């Protein structure tokens, strides 16, 4: 078994170096001095170059060839599967193209930020064209004759194709539209009013993280402009943010990131610094952040407990019952911005992007026509016009940095969360009684046991099927949303 | 000139990766979650292994061979000098020995901490023996037939031998002893009393950092158990600490680390991520931290300004004149701990360690006899007995982690600081008038211009000679100490 042992010993250091790259990303977003950016770019480039050389090292190819056809136990087979994927992915893309992409997207991100600040799509279009051309070239190299968009998707969600997604999303869109319309015809629930001390928000946010099982012996919570979770294994850090008048922004950002972080923290420690020691895909990751945030964190039962915590922390804040509080937390209202969207409308924002980016990649939509296409589609889906580019086509960073095939994993995660929630409710019939006293342990324990601990052992769809006991589809999510919002809005 | 260009392009990434290793060290001491330590050890080992492979890469040897005898401009020659040093250093030590040393010293540090907590030298002695045996083996490999201790010293202070140091230190020890005795016969000046709000300490500490020219666009200040400076170029971070009853601990720790950090920040940006883009030696580094801290920061003129700042920040704290304040800042009193020692006694602590570690390495002193030898020497130098091992032979971490040849660079730095201070006073005759209003710019500007900006361009002794205009020796330091403390203590 020498080839496998050698491969794993070599890969161990690659994994460790990849964790370092992640830590530098955390550093950059939280504590790095402003003026350090140019040096940091050099440091990251040097580390990425080491990682690329390791991932494509001919010895890796030799070890994998020696293991071809060898019978392996499930863990070893999964390790070999993941290393093969990484080796082939890194080997297929010419080093020069990878370097050009890194340089162009790094510059494009800055140009996107400037264009967004100036609400000027035309200023961004040329560099977006350049990114798309390069991504198409990369996609063609990865697809090796297959579908280019599917090859891109495989970077984030191996095993899922655009056709799979179209199947799910095709059912989602009209159903969500219908639910949305019904809700918006009802009176709007009361929101929170006044100012919420930011230190007190962070204190309650830390309590929420603890309540959901986040382990600060192996993590930490800092403030950052964009909330995120970073790292795997024994060092998984999250960030959150505060808004003086909107404490839910802080609380639900924290719970969302805690969902991502707990997935990483709860993976079997046997997999530490192996290919299995991290979440298996973006979609499965998002299923954990969303089920923590929404199905658990925004449930009537849990918000009842949170209402009490908020009264203790902030006194009277204009809402006087658990029911009204739950409605405020789950308020559906019009808005332009995906990241601020409620549970009902969120996926409509994602589906818009999924359709547009496939059209861009297929050449059916030209970059010059993208803003108009966005605005038309937005009006069709939401019934009102986009007022400015920063509220429309320029709102997300993703395309500027070359993330194509990434957006749909958000909605896929929501679909997965719906399936998992179904199974969780069956497995833990008295879940609401527990959540109503702030006890999430049965819910998070079930997710750990049935999904999180496996890390990369099973392919994404397989781990969802094993945990949920069903072939993933949109119905559980839709049924959950219909039931929940019918209740809140008396539909 | 292809060999040189290739060498420098390759070395650029090595430098960048070394900066990453430094950043991980900062992370570990300031923000890393407690439970992340085992994973971090793996990450650091993987990165060190990459660095070692790069430093000993046969291509580096080939490029250096191709450049042998080639005429180079001074910057290129210095780069080649530094890369040669690093290549030979890394190539001489067998990889297996380097790995064993890393593992043993890592474990030894933990055993030292336990032994110190239990005041139990006997528990530490066996592992110290092991460390010394390995360091002797490494030293023999580095020395290649030359003096083993000199080879160790060259890791921290290339170009200086134990014989050089003995020459300087031989003059220092009796002179400092004599000054110490004279001072301790005088009445002890008043100290500060009461509690000093720690947030206010940190605020004034930040003002002091700014006053000495520390640039927080390229750095940051955090709290840590042990103050340190970390990083080079555009990202140079420092830490400080607070003690409720001793604000000077915070202020002078900060100024000391700012001295180290400004040296790094003020190096010519042309040298960024090259071998010249960092302080040239530990001794020269310490000269900067000590001249900032002592010759400038503890001067009568500067403490006059600081007295006003402290009154503004803390109100009345038991001292009512600038003279009394300067005496409090510079109070000489008995103590066991090197890091808490005043300017007069500090070097006596270092010289004790220098003599003992040379005897250990030469085999003239056995590890089993080290505690007794320490205690005897301490009593001879200070006139009172060590009360427990944590106040004696177990107080410093250095030997446990294999730092032999490191202690003397502290005193060498003080000697260098004395020489530089001499030249600075000649160059800026009205320095005290500036310092008395909190303006350090002429002093720090002179150091930047004459020393700091050169980074690794000149060898350590050469840069001190160029800046100070004299061959480094202990007399300027002694003359400065005698004058200053004669004044404070009315000798």
CSV table of C-alpha atoms in Angstrom, one decimal, chain B residues 156-437:
chain,number,residue,atom,x,y,z
B,156,UNK,CA,22.0,35.9,14.7
B,157,UNK,CA,25.0,38.2,14.3
B,158,UNK,CA,27.1,37.3,11.3
B,159,UNK,CA,30.6,38.7,11.4
B,160,UNK,CA,30.9,38.8,15.2
B,161,UNK,CA,32.8,36.2,17.2
B,162,UNK,CA,32.7,35.2,20.8
B,163,UNK,CA,36.2,36.7,21.1
B,164,UNK,CA,34.8,40.1,19.8
B,165,UNK,CA,32.1,40.0,22.4
B,166,UNK,CA,34.4,39.0,25.2
B,167,UNK,CA,36.5,42.1,24.4
B,168,UNK,CA,33.4,44.3,24.7
B,169,UNK,CA,31.8,42.6,27.6
B,170,UNK,CA,35.0,42.3,29.6
B,171,UNK,CA,35.1,46.0,29.9
B,172,UNK,CA,31.3,46.3,30.5
B,173,UNK,CA,30.9,44.0,33.4
B,174,UNK,CA,33.2,45.6,36.1
B,175,UNK,CA,32.1,49.1,35.0
B,176,UNK,CA,28.4,48.3,35.3
B,177,UNK,CA,29.0,46.6,38.6
B,178,UNK,CA,30.7,49.6,40.0
B,179,UNK,CA,28.0,52.0,38.7
B,180,UNK,CA,25.3,49.7,40.2
B,181,UNK,CA,27.0,49.6,43.6
B,182,UNK,CA,27.3,53.4,43.7
B,183,UNK,CA,23.6,53.8,42.7
B,184,UNK,CA,22.3,51.3,45.3
B,185,UNK,CA,24.1,53.2,48.1
B,186,UNK,CA,21.9,56.3,47.3
B,187,UNK,CA,18.4,56.8,48.5
B,188,UNK,CA,15.8,55.1,46.2
B,189,UNK,CA,13.7,57.5,44.2
B,190,UNK,CA,10.0,57.5,44.6
B,191,UNK,CA,7.9,55.2,42.3
B,192,UNK,CA,4.4,55.6,40.9
B,193,UNK,CA,1.5,54.5,43.0
B,194,UNK,CA,-2.1,53.6,42.4
B,195,UNK,CA,-4.0,52.1,39.6
B,196,UNK,CA,-3.7,53.1,35.9
B,197,UNK,CA,-6.7,52.4,33.8
B,198,UNK,CA,-5.6,49.9,31.2
B,199,UNK,CA,-7.6,51.4,28.3
B,200,UNK,CA,-6.0,54.7,29.0
B,201,UNK,CA,-2.5,53.0,29.1
B,202,UNK,CA,-3.2,51.5,25.6
B,203,UNK,CA,-4.4,54.9,24.3
B,204,UNK,CA,-1.2,56.6,25.5
B,205,UNK,CA,0.8,53.7,24.3
B,206,UNK,CA,-0.7,54.2,20.8
B,207,UNK,CA,0.2,57.9,21.0
B,208,UNK,CA,3.8,57.0,21.9
B,209,UNK,CA,4.0,54.6,18.9
B,210,UNK,CA,2.8,57.4,16.7
B,211,UNK,CA,5.2,59.9,18.3
B,212,UNK,CA,8.1,57.6,17.5
B,213,UNK,CA,7.0,57.3,13.8
B,214,UNK,CA,5.3,53.9,13.8
B,215,UNK,CA,3.1,53.7,10.7
B,216,UNK,CA,-0.2,51.9,11.4
B,217,UNK,CA,-1.1,52.0,7.7
B,218,UNK,CA,1.6,49.2,7.6
B,219,UNK,CA,1.2,47.8,11.0
B,220,UNK,CA,-1.1,47.3,14.0
B,221,UNK,CA,-0.8,47.1,17.8
B,222,UNK,CA,-2.3,44.3,19.8
B,223,UNK,CA,-2.0,42.9,23.3
B,224,UNK,CA,0.0,39.8,23.9
B,225,UNK,CA,1.6,38.1,26.9
B,226,UNK,CA,5.1,38.9,25.6
B,227,UNK,CA,5.6,42.1,23.6
B,228,UNK,CA,7.2,41.5,20.1
B,229,UNK,CA,7.5,42.9,16.6
B,230,UNK,CA,6.8,40.8,13.7
B,231,UNK,CA,7.1,41.1,9.9
B,232,UNK,CA,9.0,43.2,7.4
B,233,UNK,CA,8.1,45.6,4.6
B,234,UNK,CA,4.5,46.7,4.3
B,235,UNK,CA,3.2,44.7,7.3
B,236,UNK,CA,5.1,45.1,10.5
B,237,UNK,CA,3.0,44.4,13.6
B,238,UNK,CA,3.8,44.9,17.2
B,239,UNK,CA,2.3,43.8,20.5
B,240,UNK,CA,2.4,45.3,24.0
B,241,UNK,CA,0.9,44.5,27.4
B,242,UNK,CA,-0.5,46.3,30.4
B,243,UNK,CA,0.0,46.1,34.1
B,244,UNK,CA,-2.6,47.9,36.2
B,245,UNK,CA,0.0,49.3,38.7
B,246,UNK,CA,3.0,49.7,36.3
B,247,UNK,CA,2.1,51.8,33.3
B,248,UNK,CA,5.8,52.1,32.4
B,249,UNK,CA,5.8,48.4,31.5
B,250,UNK,CA,3.3,49.1,28.8
B,251,UNK,CA,4.8,52.4,27.5
B,252,UNK,CA,8.4,51.2,27.3
B,253,UNK,CA,7.4,47.8,25.9
B,254,UNK,CA,5.6,49.7,23.2
B,255,UNK,CA,8.5,52.1,22.5
B,256,UNK,CA,11.0,49.1,22.4
B,257,UNK,CA,8.9,47.2,19.9
B,258,UNK,CA,8.3,50.4,17.9
B,259,UNK,CA,12.1,50.6,17.6
B,260,UNK,CA,12.2,47.1,16.1
B,261,UNK,CA,9.2,47.8,13.9
B,262,UNK,CA,10.4,51.2,12.6
B,263,UNK,CA,13.7,49.6,11.5
B,264,UNK,CA,11.7,47.2,9.4
B,265,UNK,CA,9.2,49.9,8.1
B,266,UNK,CA,12.0,52.3,7.2
B,267,UNK,CA,14.0,50.0,5.0
B,268,UNK,CA,14.3,51.2,1.4
B,269,UNK,CA,11.2,49.9,-0.4
B,270,UNK,CA,13.4,48.9,-3.3
B,271,UNK,CA,14.5,46.0,-1.1
B,272,UNK,CA,10.9,44.7,-0.5
B,273,UNK,CA,10.8,40.9,-0.5
B,274,UNK,CA,14.5,40.7,-1.2
B,275,UNK,CA,17.2,39.5,1.2
B,276,UNK,CA,18.0,43.1,2.0
B,277,UNK,CA,14.4,43.9,3.0
B,278,UNK,CA,14.8,43.1,6.7
B,279,UNK,CA,17.0,44.1,9.6
B,280,UNK,CA,20.5,42.8,9.1
B,281,UNK,CA,21.1,41.1,12.5
B,282,UNK,CA,19.7,40.7,16.0
B,283,UNK,CA,22.3,43.0,17.4
B,284,UNK,CA,21.5,45.8,15.0
B,285,UNK,CA,17.8,45.3,15.6
B,286,UNK,CA,18.3,45.5,19.3
B,287,UNK,CA,20.3,48.7,18.9
B,288,UNK,CA,17.2,50.3,17.4
B,289,UNK,CA,14.7,49.0,20.0
B,290,UNK,CA,17.0,50.1,22.8
B,291,UNK,CA,17.9,53.5,21.5
B,292,UNK,CA,14.2,54.2,21.0
B,293,UNK,CA,13.4,52.9,24.4
B,294,UNK,CA,16.3,54.1,26.5
B,295,UNK,CA,18.5,56.8,25.0
B,296,UNK,CA,15.5,58.6,23.6
B,297,UNK,CA,12.5,57.3,25.5
B,298,UNK,CA,14.0,57.4,29.0
B,299,UNK,CA,15.9,60.6,28.5
B,300,UNK,CA,15.3,63.5,30.9
B,301,UNK,CA,14.0,65.6,28.0
B,302,UNK,CA,11.5,63.1,26.6
B,303,UNK,CA,10.3,61.9,30.1
B,304,UNK,CA,9.5,65.6,30.7
B,305,UNK,CA,7.0,65.5,27.9
B,306,UNK,CA,5.7,62.1,28.9
B,307,UNK,CA,5.1,63.4,32.4
B,308,UNK,CA,2.6,65.9,31.0
B,309,UNK,CA,0.9,63.3,28.9
B,310,UNK,CA,0.5,61.0,31.9
B,311,UNK,CA,-0.9,63.8,34.1
B,312,UNK,CA,-3.4,64.5,31.4
B,313,UNK,CA,-4.3,60.8,31.1
B,314,UNK,CA,-4.3,59.8,34.7
B,315,UNK,CA,-4.4,62.9,36.9
B,316,UNK,CA,-2.2,62.9,40.0
B,317,UNK,CA,-0.3,59.7,40.4
B,318,UNK,CA,2.0,60.5,43.3
B,319,UNK,CA,4.8,62.3,41.4
B,320,UNK,CA,4.9,66.0,41.3
B,321,UNK,CA,7.9,67.1,39.1
B,322,UNK,CA,9.6,66.2,35.9
B,323,UNK,CA,12.8,65.5,37.8
B,324,UNK,CA,11.1,63.0,40.1
B,325,UNK,CA,9.2,61.5,37.1
B,326,UNK,CA,12.5,60.9,35.2
B,327,UNK,CA,14.0,59.3,38.3
B,328,UNK,CA,10.9,57.0,38.7
B,329,UNK,CA,11.2,56.0,35.0
B,330,UNK,CA,14.9,55.2,35.5
B,331,UNK,CA,14.7,53.7,39.0
B,332,UNK,CA,17.5,51.1,39.6
B,333,UNK,CA,16.4,48.4,42.0
B,334,UNK,CA,17.3,44.8,42.8
B,335,UNK,CA,15.4,42.1,40.9
B,336,UNK,CA,15.9,38.6,39.5
B,337,UNK,CA,14.3,39.0,36.1
B,338,UNK,CA,16.3,40.1,33.0
B,339,UNK,CA,13.3,41.5,31.1
B,340,UNK,CA,12.4,43.7,34.0
B,341,UNK,CA,15.9,45.0,34.7
B,342,UNK,CA,16.8,48.7,34.5
B,343,UNK,CA,19.4,50.0,32.0
B,344,UNK,CA,22.3,49.7,34.5
B,345,UNK,CA,21.8,46.1,35.5
B,346,UNK,CA,20.3,44.7,32.2
B,347,UNK,CA,23.6,43.8,30.7
B,348,UNK,CA,24.8,42.1,33.8
B,349,UNK,CA,21.9,39.6,33.4
B,350,UNK,CA,22.9,39.0,29.8
B,351,UNK,CA,26.6,38.6,30.4
B,352,UNK,CA,25.8,35.9,33.0
B,353,UNK,CA,23.9,33.9,30.4
B,354,UNK,CA,26.6,34.5,27.7
B,355,UNK,CA,29.3,33.0,30.0
B,356,UNK,CA,27.1,30.1,31.1
B,357,UNK,CA,26.0,29.1,27.6
B,358,UNK,CA,29.5,29.2,26.2
B,359,UNK,CA,30.6,26.9,29.1
B,360,UNK,CA,27.7,24.6,28.4
B,361,UNK,CA,28.6,24.4,24.7
B,362,UNK,CA,32.3,23.9,25.4
B,363,UNK,CA,31.5,21.1,27.8
B,364,UNK,CA,33.1,23.0,30.6
B,365,UNK,CA,29.8,23.1,32.5
B,366,UNK,CA,27.4,20.1,32.8
B,367,UNK,CA,23.7,20.5,32.6
B,368,UNK,CA,23.4,18.9,36.0
B,369,UNK,CA,25.5,21.7,37.5
B,370,UNK,CA,23.9,24.6,35.6
B,371,UNK,CA,21.5,25.7,38.3
B,372,UNK,CA,24.2,25.9,41.0
B,373,UNK,CA,26.5,27.7,38.5
B,374,UNK,CA,23.7,30.2,37.7
B,375,UNK,CA,23.0,30.8,41.4
B,376,UNK,CA,26.7,31.3,42.3
B,377,UNK,CA,27.2,33.7,39.5
B,378,UNK,CA,24.1,35.6,40.2
B,379,UNK,CA,25.1,36.1,43.9
B,380,UNK,CA,28.6,37.2,42.8
B,381,UNK,CA,27.2,39.8,40.4
B,382,UNK,CA,24.2,41.0,42.3
B,383,UNK,CA,25.0,40.3,46.0
B,384,UNK,CA,21.9,38.3,46.9
B,385,UNK,CA,20.7,34.8,46.5
B,386,UNK,CA,18.3,33.5,43.8
B,387,UNK,CA,15.2,32.4,45.8
B,388,UNK,CA,13.7,30.0,43.3
B,389,UNK,CA,14.4,28.5,39.8
B,390,UNK,CA,11.7,30.5,38.1
B,391,UNK,CA,13.6,33.6,39.3
B,392,UNK,CA,16.8,32.1,38.2
B,393,UNK,CA,17.9,29.5,35.6
B,394,UNK,CA,14.3,28.8,34.4
B,395,UNK,CA,13.3,32.4,33.8
B,396,UNK,CA,14.0,32.6,30.0
B,397,UNK,CA,12.5,30.4,27.3
B,398,UNK,CA,15.6,30.7,25.0
B,399,UNK,CA,17.7,27.7,25.8
B,400,UNK,CA,14.6,25.4,25.8
B,401,UNK,CA,14.0,26.3,22.1
B,402,UNK,CA,17.6,26.0,21.2
B,403,UNK,CA,18.6,29.7,21.1
B,404,UNK,CA,22.3,29.6,21.9
B,405,UNK,CA,24.3,32.5,20.7
B,406,UNK,CA,21.2,34.7,20.9
B,407,UNK,CA,21.5,36.3,24.4
B,408,UNK,CA,24.7,38.2,23.7
B,409,UNK,CA,23.1,40.1,20.8
B,410,UNK,CA,21.0,41.9,23.4
B,411,UNK,CA,24.1,43.4,25.0
B,412,UNK,CA,25.7,43.9,21.7
B,413,UNK,CA,22.6,45.9,20.7
B,414,UNK,CA,23.1,48.1,23.7
B,415,UNK,CA,26.7,48.7,22.9
B,416,UNK,CA,25.7,49.6,19.3
B,417,UNK,CA,22.9,51.9,20.7
B,418,UNK,CA,25.6,53.7,22.8
B,419,UNK,CA,27.7,54.3,19.7
B,420,UNK,CA,24.7,55.5,17.6
B,421,UNK,CA,23.5,57.7,20.4
B,422,UNK,CA,26.9,59.4,20.5
B,423,UNK,CA,26.8,60.2,16.8
B,424,UNK,CA,23.1,61.2,17.0
B,425,UNK,CA,23.8,63.8,19.7
B,426,UNK,CA,26.6,65.3,17.6
B,427,UNK,CA,24.4,65.4,14.5
B,428,UNK,CA,21.4,66.9,16.3
B,429,UNK,CA,22.8,69.3,18.9
B,430,UNK,CA,19.4,70.6,20.0
B,431,UNK,CA,17.8,67.1,20.3
B,432,UNK,CA,16.7,67.6,23.9
B,433,UNK,CA,14.8,70.7,23.0
B,434,UNK,CA,12.8,68.6,20.5
B,435,UNK,CA,12.4,65.6,22.8
B,436,UNK,CA,11.1,67.9,25.6
B,437,UNK,CA,8.1,68.7,23.4
